[in-house]
Amino acid sequence: MEYKTDSLLVHLARAGDEDACEKLVKKYYSSIYQYCLLHIYDPYEAEDLTQEVFTRFFSNLYRYKEYGKVKNYLYTIAGNTVKNYYKKKKDIPSEELLKSEDRSKNHVEEIGVRLTIEQAVRKLPEEIRETAVLYFFQELKQREIAELLHIKLSLVKYRIGRAKELLMKELEVKNYDEI
């Protein structure tokens, strides 16, 4: 159903329907933003890149082939946008912690755990990190990741397993369920 709905929205967006464009943005904005944030580590830059992803998506909508999912196409654009960002910047991303208005103990602990996991993910080798981000944070299915990265499903499974191993080692946990 999702594929048919997205296909209809893309068709309407191509015809100039602003409501369809808005629905596509609302549907995928947060996941693309999270993807960018996990690569850039700066919420303001991630916001800018997310907007750039959607700008590129809509300006090149005529190129989109409807045999794939819109979500995968957006992740492809996001991945290229992040790569271009680093090519332009040509420096190592700084580690920036997100500041929270809500300083309640549970919220601070939750942010701390998430940041610890994100920092551990950042230490993974690039190809494993990309797979881990898509699987753990973006919650894509293994088959979707294989399609998106243009690799075999068995390689995706290997990279996810390797990511789990490395994360458990980095986070000093004995069982993946503790993460």
mmCIF file of C-alpha atoms in Angstrom:
data_model
loop_
_atom_site.group_PDB
_atom_site.id
_atom_site.type_symbol
_atom_site.label_atom_id
_atom_site.label_comp_id
_atom_site.label_asym_id
_atom_site.label_seq_id
_atom_site.Cartn_x
_atom_site.Cartn_y
_atom_site.Cartn_z
ATOM 1 C CA MET A 1 0.000 0.000 0.000
ATOM 2 C CA GLU A 2 2.838 2.388 0.850
ATOM 3 C CA TYR A 3 4.345 1.937 -2.619
ATOM 4 C CA LYS A 4 1.037 2.688 -4.353
ATOM 5 C CA THR A 5 0.411 5.730 -2.164
ATOM 6 C CA ASP A 6 3.914 7.086 -2.787
ATOM 7 C CA SER A 7 3.587 6.396 -6.490
ATOM 8 C CA LEU A 8 0.353 8.388 -6.604
ATOM 9 C CA LEU A 9 1.913 11.241 -4.611
ATOM 10 C CA VAL A 10 4.903 11.331 -6.986
ATOM 11 C CA HIS A 11 2.569 11.370 -9.985
ATOM 12 C CA LEU A 12 0.597 14.258 -8.475
ATOM 13 C CA ALA A 13 3.780 16.108 -7.484
ATOM 14 C CA ARG A 14 5.063 15.846 -11.060
ATOM 15 C CA ALA A 15 1.806 17.442 -12.166
ATOM 16 C CA GLY A 16 2.464 20.366 -9.810
ATOM 17 C CA ASP A 17 0.245 19.381 -6.891
ATOM 18 C CA GLU A 18 1.768 21.201 -3.899
ATOM 19 C CA ASP A 19 -0.321 19.193 -1.438
ATOM 20 C CA ALA A 20 1.237 15.969 -2.726
ATOM 21 C CA CYS A 21 4.714 17.487 -2.350
ATOM 22 C CA GLU A 22 3.910 18.506 1.203
ATOM 23 C CA LYS A 23 2.643 15.013 2.051
ATOM 24 C CA LEU A 24 5.866 13.447 0.769
ATOM 25 C CA VAL A 25 7.954 15.873 2.818
ATOM 26 C CA LYS A 26 5.898 15.274 5.977
ATOM 27 C CA LYS A 27 6.121 11.520 5.509
ATOM 28 C CA TYR A 28 9.901 11.311 5.096
ATOM 29 C CA TYR A 29 11.344 14.498 6.596
ATOM 30 C CA SER A 30 12.126 13.176 10.072
ATOM 31 C CA SER A 31 13.839 10.006 8.861
ATOM 32 C CA ILE A 32 15.976 11.911 6.330
ATOM 33 C CA TYR A 33 16.835 14.495 8.992
ATOM 34 C CA GLN A 34 17.894 11.736 11.418
ATOM 35 C CA TYR A 35 19.990 10.157 8.679
ATOM 36 C CA CYS A 36 21.771 13.460 8.013
ATOM 37 C CA LEU A 37 22.202 14.145 11.727
ATOM 38 C CA LEU A 38 23.850 10.779 12.262
ATOM 39 C CA HIS A 39 26.386 11.668 9.574
ATOM 40 C CA ILE A 40 26.900 15.377 10.235
ATOM 41 C CA TYR A 41 26.507 15.600 14.054
ATOM 42 C CA ASP A 42 25.298 19.197 13.847
ATOM 43 C CA PRO A 43 21.532 19.701 14.064
ATOM 44 C CA TYR A 44 21.588 22.970 12.101
ATOM 45 C CA GLU A 45 23.728 21.556 9.300
ATOM 46 C CA ALA A 46 21.581 18.398 9.267
ATOM 47 C CA GLU A 47 18.486 20.585 8.896
ATOM 48 C CA ASP A 48 20.066 22.418 5.959
ATOM 49 C CA LEU A 49 21.112 19.171 4.310
ATOM 50 C CA THR A 50 17.651 17.678 4.799
ATOM 51 C CA GLN A 51 16.113 20.665 3.051
ATOM 52 C CA GLU A 52 18.695 20.300 0.285
ATOM 53 C CA VAL A 53 17.744 16.626 -0.117
ATOM 54 C CA PHE A 54 14.094 17.512 -0.670
ATOM 55 C CA THR A 55 14.989 20.397 -2.969
ATOM 56 C CA ARG A 56 17.060 18.027 -5.100
ATOM 57 C CA PHE A 57 14.331 15.406 -4.975
ATOM 58 C CA PHE A 58 11.639 17.729 -6.268
ATOM 59 C CA SER A 59 13.838 19.476 -8.822
ATOM 60 C CA ASN A 60 14.817 16.084 -10.280
ATOM 61 C CA LEU A 61 11.476 14.362 -9.833
ATOM 62 C CA TYR A 62 11.216 13.787 -13.580
ATOM 63 C CA ARG A 63 14.287 11.476 -13.298
ATOM 64 C CA TYR A 64 12.758 9.295 -10.600
ATOM 65 C CA LYS A 65 11.936 5.846 -11.933
ATOM 66 C CA GLU A 66 8.940 4.470 -10.136
ATOM 67 C CA TYR A 67 10.242 0.917 -9.883
ATOM 68 C CA GLY A 68 11.895 1.702 -6.538
ATOM 69 C CA LYS A 69 10.597 3.088 -3.296
ATOM 70 C CA VAL A 70 10.572 6.843 -2.735
ATOM 71 C CA LYS A 71 12.209 6.281 0.655
ATOM 72 C CA ASN A 72 15.182 4.514 -0.933
ATOM 73 C CA TYR A 73 15.527 7.235 -3.555
ATOM 74 C CA LEU A 74 15.549 9.890 -0.832
ATOM 75 C CA TYR A 75 18.230 7.982 1.112
ATOM 76 C CA THR A 76 20.328 7.805 -2.046
ATOM 77 C CA ILE A 77 20.035 11.570 -2.476
ATOM 78 C CA ALA A 78 20.781 12.072 1.231
ATOM 79 C CA GLY A 79 23.897 9.892 1.021
ATOM 80 C CA ASN A 80 25.170 11.866 -1.968
ATOM 81 C CA THR A 81 24.330 15.155 -0.267
ATOM 82 C CA VAL A 82 26.306 14.159 2.840
ATOM 83 C CA LYS A 83 29.284 13.098 0.690
ATOM 84 C CA ASN A 84 29.169 16.418 -1.167
ATOM 85 C CA TYR A 85 28.995 18.265 2.149
ATOM 86 C CA TYR A 86 32.239 16.667 3.308
ATOM 87 C CA LYS A 87 33.915 17.219 -0.047
ATOM 88 C CA LYS A 88 33.129 20.926 0.221
ATOM 89 C CA LYS A 89 34.027 21.150 3.892
ATOM 90 C CA LYS A 90 37.204 19.028 3.664
ATOM 91 C CA ASP A 91 37.617 18.657 7.382
ATOM 92 C CA ILE A 92 36.764 16.124 10.016
ATOM 93 C CA PRO A 93 33.348 16.585 11.575
ATOM 94 C CA SER A 94 33.460 17.889 15.109
ATOM 95 C CA GLU A 95 31.780 15.946 17.869
ATOM 96 C CA GLU A 96 28.906 18.112 19.064
ATOM 97 C CA LEU A 97 26.503 17.093 21.753
ATOM 98 C CA LEU A 98 22.863 17.995 21.397
ATOM 99 C CA LYS A 99 21.667 20.379 24.074
ATOM 100 C CA SER A 100 18.320 19.770 25.604
ATOM 101 C CA GLU A 101 15.891 22.224 27.159
ATOM 102 C CA ASP A 102 14.430 19.456 29.283
ATOM 103 C CA ARG A 103 16.979 18.603 31.970
ATOM 104 C CA SER A 104 14.999 15.910 33.734
ATOM 105 C CA LYS A 105 17.186 13.036 34.905
ATOM 106 C CA ASN A 106 15.540 10.418 32.700
ATOM 107 C CA HIS A 107 15.719 12.611 29.631
ATOM 108 C CA VAL A 108 19.383 13.410 30.225
ATOM 109 C CA GLU A 109 20.160 9.713 30.738
ATOM 110 C CA GLU A 110 18.255 8.806 27.579
ATOM 111 C CA ILE A 111 20.182 11.407 25.573
ATOM 112 C CA GLY A 112 23.436 10.196 27.134
ATOM 113 C CA VAL A 113 22.773 6.593 26.144
ATOM 114 C CA ARG A 114 21.792 7.596 22.607
ATOM 115 C CA LEU A 115 24.875 9.791 22.218
ATOM 116 C CA THR A 116 27.094 7.014 23.534
ATOM 117 C CA ILE A 117 25.630 4.621 20.965
ATOM 118 C CA GLU A 118 25.916 7.224 18.197
ATOM 119 C CA GLN A 119 29.552 7.874 19.113
ATOM 120 C CA ALA A 120 30.237 4.139 18.994
ATOM 121 C CA VAL A 121 28.541 3.922 15.586
ATOM 122 C CA ARG A 122 30.713 6.799 14.310
ATOM 123 C CA LYS A 123 33.801 4.717 15.095
ATOM 124 C CA LEU A 124 32.693 1.894 12.806
ATOM 125 C CA PRO A 125 34.406 1.541 9.412
ATOM 126 C CA GLU A 126 32.544 3.621 6.810
ATOM 127 C CA GLU A 127 30.799 0.819 4.881
ATOM 128 C CA ILE A 128 29.733 -0.905 8.099
ATOM 129 C CA ARG A 129 28.654 2.428 9.622
ATOM 130 C CA GLU A 130 26.441 3.232 6.634
ATOM 131 C CA THR A 131 24.725 -0.149 6.885
ATOM 132 C CA ALA A 132 24.362 0.186 10.671
ATOM 133 C CA VAL A 133 22.808 3.660 10.428
ATOM 134 C CA LEU A 134 20.272 2.481 7.877
ATOM 135 C CA TYR A 135 19.431 -0.654 9.861
ATOM 136 C CA PHE A 136 19.489 0.482 13.494
ATOM 137 C CA PHE A 137 18.529 4.142 13.262
ATOM 138 C CA GLN A 138 16.500 4.359 10.070
ATOM 139 C CA GLU A 139 14.984 0.912 10.627
ATOM 140 C CA LEU A 140 15.225 -0.140 7.003
ATOM 141 C CA LYS A 141 14.855 -3.808 6.184
ATOM 142 C CA GLN A 142 17.945 -5.712 5.113
ATOM 143 C CA ARG A 143 16.612 -6.150 1.582
ATOM 144 C CA GLU A 144 15.958 -2.390 1.322
ATOM 145 C CA ILE A 145 19.511 -1.672 2.459
ATOM 146 C CA ALA A 146 20.876 -4.073 -0.155
ATOM 147 C CA GLU A 147 18.889 -2.287 -2.875
ATOM 148 C CA LEU A 148 19.840 1.151 -1.631
ATOM 149 C CA LEU A 149 23.566 0.426 -1.353
ATOM 150 C CA HIS A 150 23.620 -1.782 -4.471
ATOM 151 C CA ILE A 151 25.137 -4.726 -2.614
ATOM 152 C CA LYS A 152 24.107 -8.318 -2.017
ATOM 153 C CA LEU A 153 21.778 -9.197 0.847
ATOM 154 C CA SER A 154 24.410 -11.535 2.285
ATOM 155 C CA LEU A 155 26.851 -8.606 2.530
ATOM 156 C CA VAL A 156 24.234 -6.529 4.353
ATOM 157 C CA LYS A 157 23.714 -9.370 6.835
ATOM 158 C CA TYR A 158 27.472 -9.677 7.341
ATOM 159 C CA ARG A 159 27.874 -5.919 7.913
ATOM 160 C CA ILE A 160 25.006 -5.831 10.417
ATOM 161 C CA GLY A 161 26.500 -8.764 12.295
ATOM 162 C CA ARG A 162 29.929 -7.138 12.252
ATOM 163 C CA ALA A 163 28.429 -3.837 13.419
ATOM 164 C CA LYS A 164 26.785 -5.632 16.358
ATOM 165 C CA GLU A 165 30.091 -7.272 17.260
ATOM 166 C CA LEU A 166 32.035 -4.022 17.113
ATOM 167 C CA LEU A 167 29.361 -2.067 18.981
ATOM 168 C CA MET A 168 29.203 -4.651 21.763
ATOM 169 C CA LYS A 169 32.974 -4.466 22.077
ATOM 170 C CA GLU A 170 33.028 -0.657 22.016
ATOM 171 C CA LEU A 171 30.155 -0.340 24.490
ATOM 172 C CA GLU A 172 31.511 -3.181 26.639
ATOM 173 C CA VAL A 173 28.298 -5.173 26.724
ATOM 174 C CA LYS A 174 28.019 -8.938 26.730
ATOM 175 C CA ASN A 175 24.694 -9.228 24.973
ATOM 176 C CA TYR A 176 23.415 -7.082 22.093
ATOM 177 C CA ASP A 177 20.019 -6.744 23.833
ATOM 178 C CA GLU A 178 21.715 -4.658 26.549
ATOM 179 C CA ILE A 179 22.333 -1.826 24.077
#
